[in-house]
Short mmCIF file of C-alpha atoms and ligand atoms in Angstrom, two decimals:
data_model
loop_
_atom_site.label_atom_id
_atom_site.label_comp_id
_atom_site.label_asym_id
_atom_site.label_seq_id
_atom_site.Cartn_x
_atom_site.Cartn_y
_atom_site.Cartn_z
CA MET A 343 0.00 0.00 0.00
CA THR A 344 1.27 3.46 -0.80
CA GLY A 345 -0.74 5.28 1.86
CA SER A 346 -1.68 7.94 -0.68
CA ASP A 347 -4.19 8.22 -3.50
CA VAL A 348 -1.43 8.02 -6.08
CA LYS A 349 -0.96 4.56 -7.54
CA ARG A 350 0.17 5.29 -11.10
CA VAL A 351 3.11 7.56 -11.84
CA GLY A 352 3.84 8.75 -15.36
CA VAL A 353 7.49 9.47 -16.15
CA ILE A 354 8.50 11.65 -19.07
CA GLY A 355 11.75 10.08 -20.27
CA GLY A 356 12.85 6.45 -20.28
CA GLY A 357 16.61 6.51 -19.76
CA GLN A 358 18.67 5.09 -16.92
CA LEU A 359 17.20 7.52 -14.39
CA ALA A 360 13.69 6.16 -14.97
CA TRP A 361 15.10 2.62 -15.07
CA MET A 362 16.53 3.06 -11.58
CA MET A 363 13.09 4.10 -10.30
CA GLY A 364 11.83 0.61 -11.11
CA ALA A 365 12.80 -1.19 -7.92
CA ALA A 366 11.58 1.67 -5.72
CA ALA A 367 8.23 1.76 -7.53
CA LYS A 368 7.77 -1.96 -6.84
CA LYS A 369 8.68 -1.49 -3.19
CA LEU A 370 6.13 1.33 -2.84
CA GLY A 371 3.42 -0.49 -4.80
CA LEU A 372 3.39 2.14 -7.55
CA HIS A 373 2.90 1.55 -11.26
CA LEU A 374 5.31 3.33 -13.58
CA ILE A 375 4.29 4.32 -17.09
CA VAL A 376 7.03 5.93 -19.17
CA GLN A 377 6.99 8.18 -22.20
CA THR A 378 10.06 7.52 -24.29
CA PRO A 379 10.76 7.35 -28.02
CA TYR A 380 12.74 4.13 -28.21
CA ARG A 381 11.53 0.62 -27.50
CA ASP A 382 15.04 -0.36 -26.35
CA ASP A 383 15.45 2.51 -23.86
CA PRO A 384 16.57 1.34 -20.38
CA ALA A 385 13.28 2.01 -18.58
CA VAL A 386 11.04 0.21 -21.07
CA GLY A 387 11.88 -3.12 -19.43
CA ILE A 388 10.78 -2.05 -15.94
CA ALA A 389 7.74 0.01 -16.95
CA ASP A 390 4.20 -1.25 -16.45
CA ASP A 391 3.29 0.48 -19.68
CA VAL A 392 4.97 2.69 -22.28
CA VAL A 393 3.86 5.61 -24.41
CA LEU A 394 6.29 5.46 -27.33
CA ALA A 395 6.87 9.09 -28.21
CA GLN A 396 9.49 11.84 -28.01
CA VAL A 397 9.70 13.49 -24.59
CA GLU A 398 8.72 16.87 -26.08
CA ASP A 399 5.55 15.43 -27.61
CA ALA A 400 2.90 17.00 -25.39
CA SER A 401 0.02 15.23 -27.15
CA ALA A 402 1.66 11.94 -26.15
CA THR A 403 1.90 13.25 -22.59
CA ALA A 404 -1.85 13.85 -22.73
CA GLN A 405 -2.23 10.13 -23.50
CA LEU A 406 0.17 9.29 -20.69
CA ALA A 407 -1.94 11.40 -18.34
CA GLN A 408 -4.99 9.27 -19.03
CA GLN A 409 -3.20 6.32 -17.43
CA CYS A 410 -1.63 8.19 -14.48
CA ASP A 411 -2.46 9.94 -11.22
CA VAL A 412 0.60 12.19 -11.43
CA ILE A 413 3.29 12.88 -14.01
CA THR A 414 6.95 13.48 -13.25
CA PHE A 415 10.13 14.06 -15.22
CA GLU A 416 13.35 12.18 -15.76
CA ASN A 417 14.13 14.46 -18.70
CA GLU A 418 13.41 18.18 -18.67
CA PHE A 419 13.69 18.83 -22.41
CA VAL A 420 9.92 19.14 -22.65
CA ASP A 421 7.49 21.43 -24.46
CA LEU A 422 6.39 23.54 -21.51
CA ALA A 423 3.64 25.40 -23.38
CA GLY A 424 2.20 22.13 -24.67
CA LEU A 425 2.24 20.65 -21.16
CA GLY A 426 0.61 23.82 -19.84
CA ALA A 427 -2.46 23.09 -21.93
CA ILE A 428 -2.69 19.63 -20.35
CA ALA A 429 -2.15 20.97 -16.84
CA SER A 430 -5.00 23.42 -17.33
CA GLN A 431 -7.27 20.41 -17.83
CA GLY A 432 -6.42 19.18 -14.36
CA VAL A 433 -3.42 16.91 -14.97
CA VAL A 434 -1.05 17.01 -11.99
CA PHE A 435 2.68 17.38 -12.61
CA ALA A 436 5.18 16.92 -9.79
CA PRO A 437 7.28 19.00 -9.78
CA SER A 438 4.75 21.47 -11.14
CA LEU A 439 5.26 23.21 -14.48
CA ARG A 440 5.62 26.47 -12.55
CA ALA A 441 8.52 24.93 -10.63
CA ILE A 442 10.39 23.70 -13.69
CA ALA A 443 9.72 26.78 -15.85
CA PRO A 444 12.75 28.79 -14.59
CA ILE A 445 15.05 25.75 -14.91
CA LEU A 446 14.73 24.82 -18.57
CA ASP A 447 16.79 27.75 -19.86
CA LYS A 448 20.19 28.42 -18.26
CA PHE A 449 19.74 32.19 -18.48
CA ASP A 450 16.36 31.95 -16.74
CA GLN A 451 17.97 29.71 -14.12
CA ARG A 452 20.68 32.25 -13.33
CA SER A 453 18.10 35.06 -13.28
CA PHE A 454 16.04 33.02 -10.82
CA TYR A 455 18.99 32.54 -8.45
CA GLN A 456 19.70 36.24 -8.63
CA SER A 457 16.08 37.06 -7.85
CA ILE A 458 16.18 34.97 -4.66
CA HIS A 459 19.72 36.10 -3.75
CA VAL A 460 21.33 32.69 -4.15
CA PRO A 461 25.01 33.10 -5.09
CA THR A 462 25.73 32.19 -8.71
CA PRO A 463 28.44 33.13 -11.23
CA ARG A 464 28.06 36.46 -12.98
CA PHE A 465 26.27 36.02 -16.33
CA GLN A 466 25.03 37.79 -19.43
CA ALA A 467 22.89 36.71 -22.39
CA ILE A 468 24.65 37.51 -25.68
CA THR A 469 24.18 37.00 -29.39
CA SER A 470 27.51 38.44 -30.56
CA VAL A 471 30.97 39.17 -29.15
CA SER A 472 30.40 42.92 -29.40
CA GLU A 473 27.72 42.68 -26.70
CA LEU A 474 30.06 41.08 -24.15
CA ASP A 475 30.70 43.29 -21.15
CA ALA A 476 34.48 43.81 -21.29
CA SER A 477 34.79 43.52 -17.53
CA PHE A 478 34.24 39.74 -17.79
CA GLY A 479 37.77 39.34 -19.17
CA PHE A 480 38.89 35.89 -20.33
CA PRO A 481 38.39 32.99 -19.98
CA VAL A 482 34.61 33.01 -20.02
CA VAL A 483 32.22 30.10 -20.16
CA LEU A 484 29.78 30.13 -23.05
CA LYS A 485 26.68 28.00 -22.67
CA ALA A 486 23.77 27.12 -24.90
CA ARG A 487 20.73 28.39 -23.03
CA ARG A 488 18.70 25.26 -23.71
CA HIS A 489 19.20 21.52 -24.11
CA GLY A 490 22.77 21.35 -22.80
CA TYR A 491 23.80 18.20 -20.93
CA ASP A 492 27.02 16.37 -20.07
CA GLY A 493 28.98 19.38 -21.29
CA TYR A 494 27.34 19.43 -24.72
CA GLY A 495 26.63 23.11 -25.18
CA THR A 496 29.26 24.33 -22.65
CA PHE A 497 32.49 25.91 -23.93
CA VAL A 498 35.34 27.43 -21.97
CA CYS A 499 36.60 30.22 -24.25
CA LYS A 500 40.08 31.55 -23.55
CA THR A 501 40.07 34.26 -26.18
CA GLN A 502 37.71 36.50 -28.07
CA ALA A 503 38.40 34.49 -31.23
CA GLU A 504 37.34 31.25 -29.53
CA LEU A 505 34.18 32.91 -28.28
CA GLU A 506 33.44 34.27 -31.73
CA ALA A 507 33.91 30.85 -33.31
CA VAL A 508 31.39 29.18 -31.00
CA LEU A 509 28.87 31.97 -31.40
CA GLN A 510 28.84 31.23 -35.15
CA LYS A 511 27.00 27.97 -34.46
CA PRO A 512 23.49 28.47 -35.82
CA GLY A 513 20.16 27.99 -34.10
CA GLN A 514 21.21 28.60 -30.52
CA SER A 515 20.73 31.30 -27.88
CA TRP A 516 23.75 31.85 -25.66
CA LEU A 517 24.71 32.77 -22.17
CA VAL A 518 28.16 33.93 -21.05
CA GLU A 519 29.36 33.29 -17.52
CA ALA A 520 32.37 34.31 -15.52
CA PHE A 521 34.81 31.41 -15.31
CA VAL A 522 34.84 30.24 -11.68
CA PRO A 523 38.28 28.95 -10.62
CA PHE A 524 36.60 26.57 -8.22
CA GLU A 525 38.45 24.39 -5.74
CA ARG A 526 35.92 21.57 -6.05
CA GLU A 527 32.52 20.89 -7.53
CA LEU A 528 29.87 19.87 -5.05
CA ALA A 529 26.43 18.39 -5.42
CA VAL A 530 23.48 17.74 -3.19
CA MET A 531 20.25 15.92 -3.78
CA ALA A 532 17.38 17.78 -2.15
CA ALA A 533 13.84 16.50 -1.73
CA ARG A 534 10.60 18.26 -0.87
CA GLY A 535 7.33 16.51 -0.13
CA ARG A 536 4.01 17.10 -1.79
CA PHE A 537 2.00 18.04 1.28
CA PRO A 538 2.65 20.01 4.43
CA GLN A 539 4.23 17.94 7.16
CA GLY A 540 1.84 15.61 8.95
CA LYS A 541 -0.82 15.86 6.24
CA CYS A 542 0.37 13.34 3.73
CA ALA A 543 -3.01 12.20 2.55
CA ALA A 544 -4.51 15.70 2.37
CA PRO A 545 -6.26 16.84 -0.80
CA LEU A 546 -4.31 18.96 -3.26
CA ALA A 547 -5.15 22.20 -1.49
CA ARG A 548 -2.70 25.06 -1.83
CA THR A 549 -0.74 25.27 1.37
CA LEU A 550 1.99 27.22 3.05
CA HIS A 551 5.15 26.47 1.08
CA GLU A 552 7.48 26.57 4.03
CA SER A 553 5.84 23.76 5.95
CA HIS A 554 6.42 21.09 3.32
CA GLU A 555 8.75 18.36 4.43
CA ILE A 556 12.32 18.81 3.17
CA ALA A 557 15.06 16.17 3.24
CA LEU A 558 18.63 16.84 2.17
CA TYR A 559 21.19 14.19 1.31
CA PRO A 560 24.86 14.54 2.26
CA VAL A 561 26.94 17.08 0.34
CA VAL A 562 29.16 15.22 -2.11
CA GLU A 563 32.06 16.06 -4.38
CA SER A 564 31.45 15.57 -8.07
CA GLN A 565 34.52 15.39 -10.32
CA GLN A 566 34.13 16.21 -14.00
CA GLU A 567 36.46 15.63 -16.91
CA GLN A 568 35.75 17.44 -20.16
CA GLN A 569 32.58 18.69 -18.45
CA VAL A 570 31.23 15.17 -17.85
CA CYS A 571 30.86 13.72 -14.37
CA ARG A 572 33.43 10.97 -13.90
CA ARG A 573 33.09 10.21 -10.19
CA VAL A 574 31.32 11.23 -7.00
CA TYR A 575 32.74 11.04 -3.48
CA ALA A 576 30.25 10.86 -0.59
CA LEU A 577 32.56 11.13 2.38
CA ASN A 578 30.95 13.59 4.78
CA GLU A 579 34.14 15.60 4.55
CA PHE A 580 32.96 19.19 4.30
CA SER A 581 33.16 21.84 7.01
CA GLU A 582 30.08 22.97 8.88
CA SER A 583 30.24 26.28 7.02
CA VAL A 584 30.13 24.60 3.60
CA THR A 585 27.39 22.18 4.64
CA GLU A 586 25.35 25.04 6.03
CA GLN A 587 25.76 27.17 2.92
CA VAL A 588 24.70 24.27 0.70
CA GLY A 589 21.77 23.42 2.96
CA ALA A 590 20.54 27.00 3.04
CA ILE A 591 20.78 27.27 -0.75
CA ALA A 592 18.91 23.99 -1.24
CA ARG A 593 16.09 24.96 1.11
CA GLN A 594 15.79 28.39 -0.43
CA ILE A 595 15.54 27.00 -3.97
CA LEU A 596 13.08 24.23 -3.06
CA THR A 597 10.84 26.64 -1.21
CA ALA A 598 10.99 29.45 -3.78
CA LEU A 599 10.02 27.01 -6.53
CA ASP A 600 7.34 25.36 -4.36
CA TYR A 601 9.11 22.26 -5.58
CA VAL A 602 7.86 18.69 -5.19
CA GLY A 603 10.23 15.77 -5.74
CA VAL A 604 13.98 15.34 -5.80
CA LEU A 605 16.10 18.16 -7.18
CA GLY A 606 19.75 17.77 -8.16
CA ILE A 607 21.87 20.79 -7.27
CA GLU A 608 25.41 21.27 -8.63
CA LEU A 609 27.61 23.85 -6.96
CA PHE A 610 31.08 25.37 -7.04
CA LEU A 611 33.20 25.62 -3.89
CA THR A 612 35.65 28.49 -4.20
CA THR A 613 39.12 28.56 -2.68
CA ASP A 614 37.92 31.00 0.00
CA GLY A 615 35.18 28.60 1.13
CA HIS A 616 32.18 30.15 -0.63
CA VAL A 617 29.51 28.18 -2.40
CA LEU A 618 27.84 29.21 -5.69
CA VAL A 619 25.14 27.36 -7.58
CA ASN A 620 26.15 26.10 -11.00
CA GLU A 621 22.93 24.47 -12.05
CA ILE A 622 19.93 22.49 -10.90
CA ALA A 623 18.15 19.57 -12.49
CA PRO A 624 14.44 19.05 -11.73
CA ARG A 625 14.78 15.30 -11.25
CA VAL A 626 16.95 12.56 -9.86
CA HIS A 627 20.55 13.06 -10.87
CA ASN A 628 23.81 11.27 -11.61
CA SER A 629 25.46 12.79 -8.53
CA GLY A 630 22.86 11.00 -6.38
CA HIS A 631 23.35 7.46 -7.73
CA TYR A 632 25.43 6.54 -4.69
CA THR A 633 22.24 6.81 -2.58
CA LEU A 634 21.05 3.48 -4.05
CA ASP A 635 23.68 1.62 -2.06
CA ALA A 636 24.84 4.04 0.60
CA CYS A 637 21.73 5.78 1.99
CA ALA A 638 18.70 4.60 3.92
CA THR A 639 16.42 5.85 1.13
CA SER A 640 17.64 6.07 -2.45
CA GLN A 641 17.04 9.25 -4.43
CA PHE A 642 14.76 7.20 -6.70
CA GLU A 643 12.55 6.04 -3.86
CA GLN A 644 12.62 9.53 -2.38
CA HIS A 645 11.46 11.09 -5.62
CA LEU A 646 8.59 8.64 -5.95
CA ARG A 647 7.68 9.15 -2.30
CA ALA A 648 7.52 12.90 -2.82
CA VAL A 649 5.51 12.88 -6.03
CA ALA A 650 3.13 10.24 -4.66
CA GLY A 651 2.49 12.30 -1.54
CA LEU A 652 4.15 9.85 0.85
CA PRO A 653 6.31 10.87 3.81
CA LEU A 654 9.96 11.31 2.85
CA GLY A 655 12.49 8.69 3.94
CA SER A 656 15.74 9.05 5.86
CA THR A 657 18.66 10.40 3.84
CA ALA A 658 21.32 9.12 6.25
CA LEU A 659 24.37 7.27 5.00
CA THR A 660 24.28 3.58 5.93
CA CYS A 661 28.03 3.14 5.64
CA ALA A 662 31.24 5.08 6.23
CA GLY A 663 30.96 6.72 2.82
CA ALA A 664 30.83 5.78 -0.82
CA VAL A 665 32.46 6.39 -4.15
CA MET A 666 30.52 6.26 -7.41
CA VAL A 667 32.29 5.98 -10.76
CA ASN A 668 30.50 6.44 -14.06
CA LEU A 669 31.19 3.88 -16.77
CA LEU A 670 31.43 6.10 -19.84
CA GLY A 671 31.66 4.74 -23.36
CA PHE A 672 35.20 4.80 -24.76
CA GLU A 673 34.50 3.53 -28.29
CA THR A 674 31.67 3.05 -30.74
CA ALA A 675 30.65 -0.57 -30.36
CA GLU A 676 27.83 -2.98 -29.67
CA SER A 677 29.23 -4.77 -26.66
CA ASP A 678 27.84 -5.52 -23.22
CA TYR A 679 31.38 -5.60 -21.76
CA ALA A 680 30.49 -8.64 -19.67
CA ALA A 681 34.10 -9.50 -18.81
CA LEU A 682 34.92 -5.97 -17.63
CA ARG A 683 31.74 -5.86 -15.58
CA GLN A 684 32.65 -9.12 -13.91
CA GLN A 685 36.02 -7.70 -12.87
CA LEU A 686 34.31 -4.59 -11.48
CA ALA A 687 31.80 -6.67 -9.54
CA ALA A 688 34.68 -8.53 -7.86
CA ILE A 689 35.84 -5.35 -6.09
CA PRO A 690 34.84 -5.70 -2.41
CA GLN A 691 31.62 -3.79 -1.55
CA ALA A 692 31.06 -2.87 -5.21
CA GLN A 693 27.68 -2.75 -6.89
CA VAL A 694 27.69 -2.51 -10.68
CA TYR A 695 24.75 -0.96 -12.53
CA TRP A 696 24.56 -1.60 -16.25
CA TYR A 697 21.95 0.40 -18.13
CA GLY A 698 21.58 -2.13 -20.96
CA LYS A 699 22.11 0.35 -23.78
CA SER A 700 22.52 -1.43 -27.08
CA GLU A 701 25.25 0.84 -28.37
CA SER A 702 28.35 2.29 -26.80
CA ARG A 703 29.66 5.67 -27.92
CA PRO A 704 32.54 7.73 -26.51
CA GLY A 705 31.32 9.63 -23.45
CA ARG A 706 27.92 7.89 -23.30
CA LYS A 707 26.83 6.89 -19.80
CA LEU A 708 26.60 3.09 -20.00
CA GLY A 709 26.53 2.26 -16.32
CA HIS A 710 28.06 3.10 -12.97
CA VAL A 711 29.74 1.41 -10.03
CA THR A 712 29.23 2.33 -6.39
CA VAL A 713 31.60 1.07 -3.73
CA ARG A 714 30.60 1.35 -0.07
CA LEU A 715 33.41 2.28 2.27
CA GLN A 716 34.16 0.39 5.47
CA PRO A 717 34.72 2.01 8.88
CA GLY A 718 38.20 3.53 8.90
CA GLN A 719 38.27 4.06 5.13
CA GLY A 720 38.34 7.65 3.92
CA ARG A 721 39.51 9.85 1.10
CA ALA A 722 42.71 7.98 0.27
CA GLU A 723 40.94 4.62 0.05
CA ALA A 724 38.06 6.11 -1.95
CA GLU A 725 40.49 7.60 -4.48
CA ALA A 726 42.35 4.31 -4.76
CA ILE A 727 39.05 2.50 -5.41
CA ALA A 728 38.03 5.03 -8.08
CA HIS A 729 41.41 4.52 -9.73
CA GLN A 730 40.98 0.76 -9.59
CA VAL A 731 37.54 0.96 -11.22
CA GLU A 732 38.78 3.26 -13.96
CA ALA A 733 41.89 1.16 -14.59
CA ILE A 734 39.65 -1.87 -15.17
CA TRP A 735 37.15 0.02 -17.30
CA TYR A 736 39.32 2.32 -19.41
CA GLY A 737 42.61 0.39 -19.15
CA GLU A 738 45.68 1.21 -17.08
CA SER A 739 46.62 4.19 -19.26
CA ASP A 740 43.62 6.25 -18.06
P1 ADP B 976 25.82 20.68 -18.43
O1 ADP B 976 24.43 21.23 -18.29
O2 ADP B 976 26.16 20.26 -19.80
O3 ADP B 976 26.16 19.66 -17.37
P2 ADP B 976 27.24 22.68 -16.87
O4 ADP B 976 26.73 24.05 -16.90
O5 ADP B 976 26.94 21.88 -15.65
O6 ADP B 976 26.77 21.93 -18.20
O7 ADP B 976 28.80 22.67 -17.08
C1 ADP B 976 29.54 21.47 -17.17
C2 ADP B 976 30.84 21.63 -16.43
O8 ADP B 976 31.58 22.73 -16.96
C3 ADP B 976 30.70 21.95 -14.95
O9 ADP B 976 30.49 20.78 -14.20
C4 ADP B 976 32.04 22.59 -14.68
O10 ADP B 976 33.07 21.63 -14.56
C5 ADP B 976 32.27 23.40 -15.94
N1 ADP B 976 31.72 24.77 -15.77
C6 ADP B 976 30.45 25.16 -16.04
N2 ADP B 976 30.27 26.45 -15.77
C7 ADP B 976 31.44 26.92 -15.30
C8 ADP B 976 31.90 28.19 -14.85
N3 ADP B 976 31.10 29.27 -14.84
N4 ADP B 976 33.19 28.29 -14.41
C9 ADP B 976 34.02 27.21 -14.43
N5 ADP B 976 33.65 26.00 -14.88
C10 ADP B 976 32.38 25.83 -15.31
#
């Protein structure tokens, strides 16, 4: 029993994030129906039903809605206006369309942070180099305002010529940001419930935002290479000041958006100990995969709990810490890499997740490995484990 009126959850997107919701949905007694364009997408196998359509196809989402009590997102590249028409007919989205509206465009995102006084890098929307405020200097970071992911659409430009070259790319609106010489990149998964605390089965009445249940996961370090997340360390290693800054930012964003569900927040930690928001994702997130093995409630279960109107679960670590390493494609091939996966699975305390994608391409997220740390293990051991995983997966030269 779910303890709420929600039994059927529609998910827009059918990739690995939706796939990893499968086990949690079963546990909570929820049916998952996914909207995804490809029959061989990871989540198709775990879904109770599938609407085969592009994620931005709002008419397909209208069909999805007929089979669901609530609709959520594993992919935010949606047609917001099209979904708005469906919402006006009474379809419930969690998070709401109002909550995701400022997130879809990176310029809107930065403007939103500014409006609620959350620290974020300085930014400017531009269409040509001549518009760039000279006080930015170089390098700057140029970003496509929409549809960027895994570094696609993000360019660090060291000179005006480099900036000019990228701006030539047609069909894109751009945002320039100050380059942040961060010390580390942080992430936190933040969850907010659907109803005010203590009223989980209440009708969908509009309520005081602040009283909704909020649960924050530990602050983690996310390490990127070529703008793609390679590994995440969950080691509870940050100072009280950093943890408090991250917590305050997370609560402020969740509350300002009247957000329901799990939100992935990526941040920069500067050398002088300040925290700035890089970006947020209105869904479960790669930097929270470690929660599957290392926390009392996984981010996937937490998200479903929130959107279904159930009480949130504990976010506590259940081990000394964890390291998560992404298994990125390193060639174009049709292999399931069974032998490599077997070697990875033999690492003590390792859990290997393989997304079952039929084709490998360089940089494509094919799976991940999480290793739980034992008491007494810390940073040095976690780094050695990450190295071991990557040496197996990419070869010793990596
Ligand atoms: P995506 O949406 O493709 O993940 P991000 O905006 O998160 O793009 O950028 C990807 C990576 O690029 C970040 O994780 C970070 O390493 C780097 N990056 C992004 N913005 C900045 C910035 N303003 N200063 C320095 N590095 C940045």
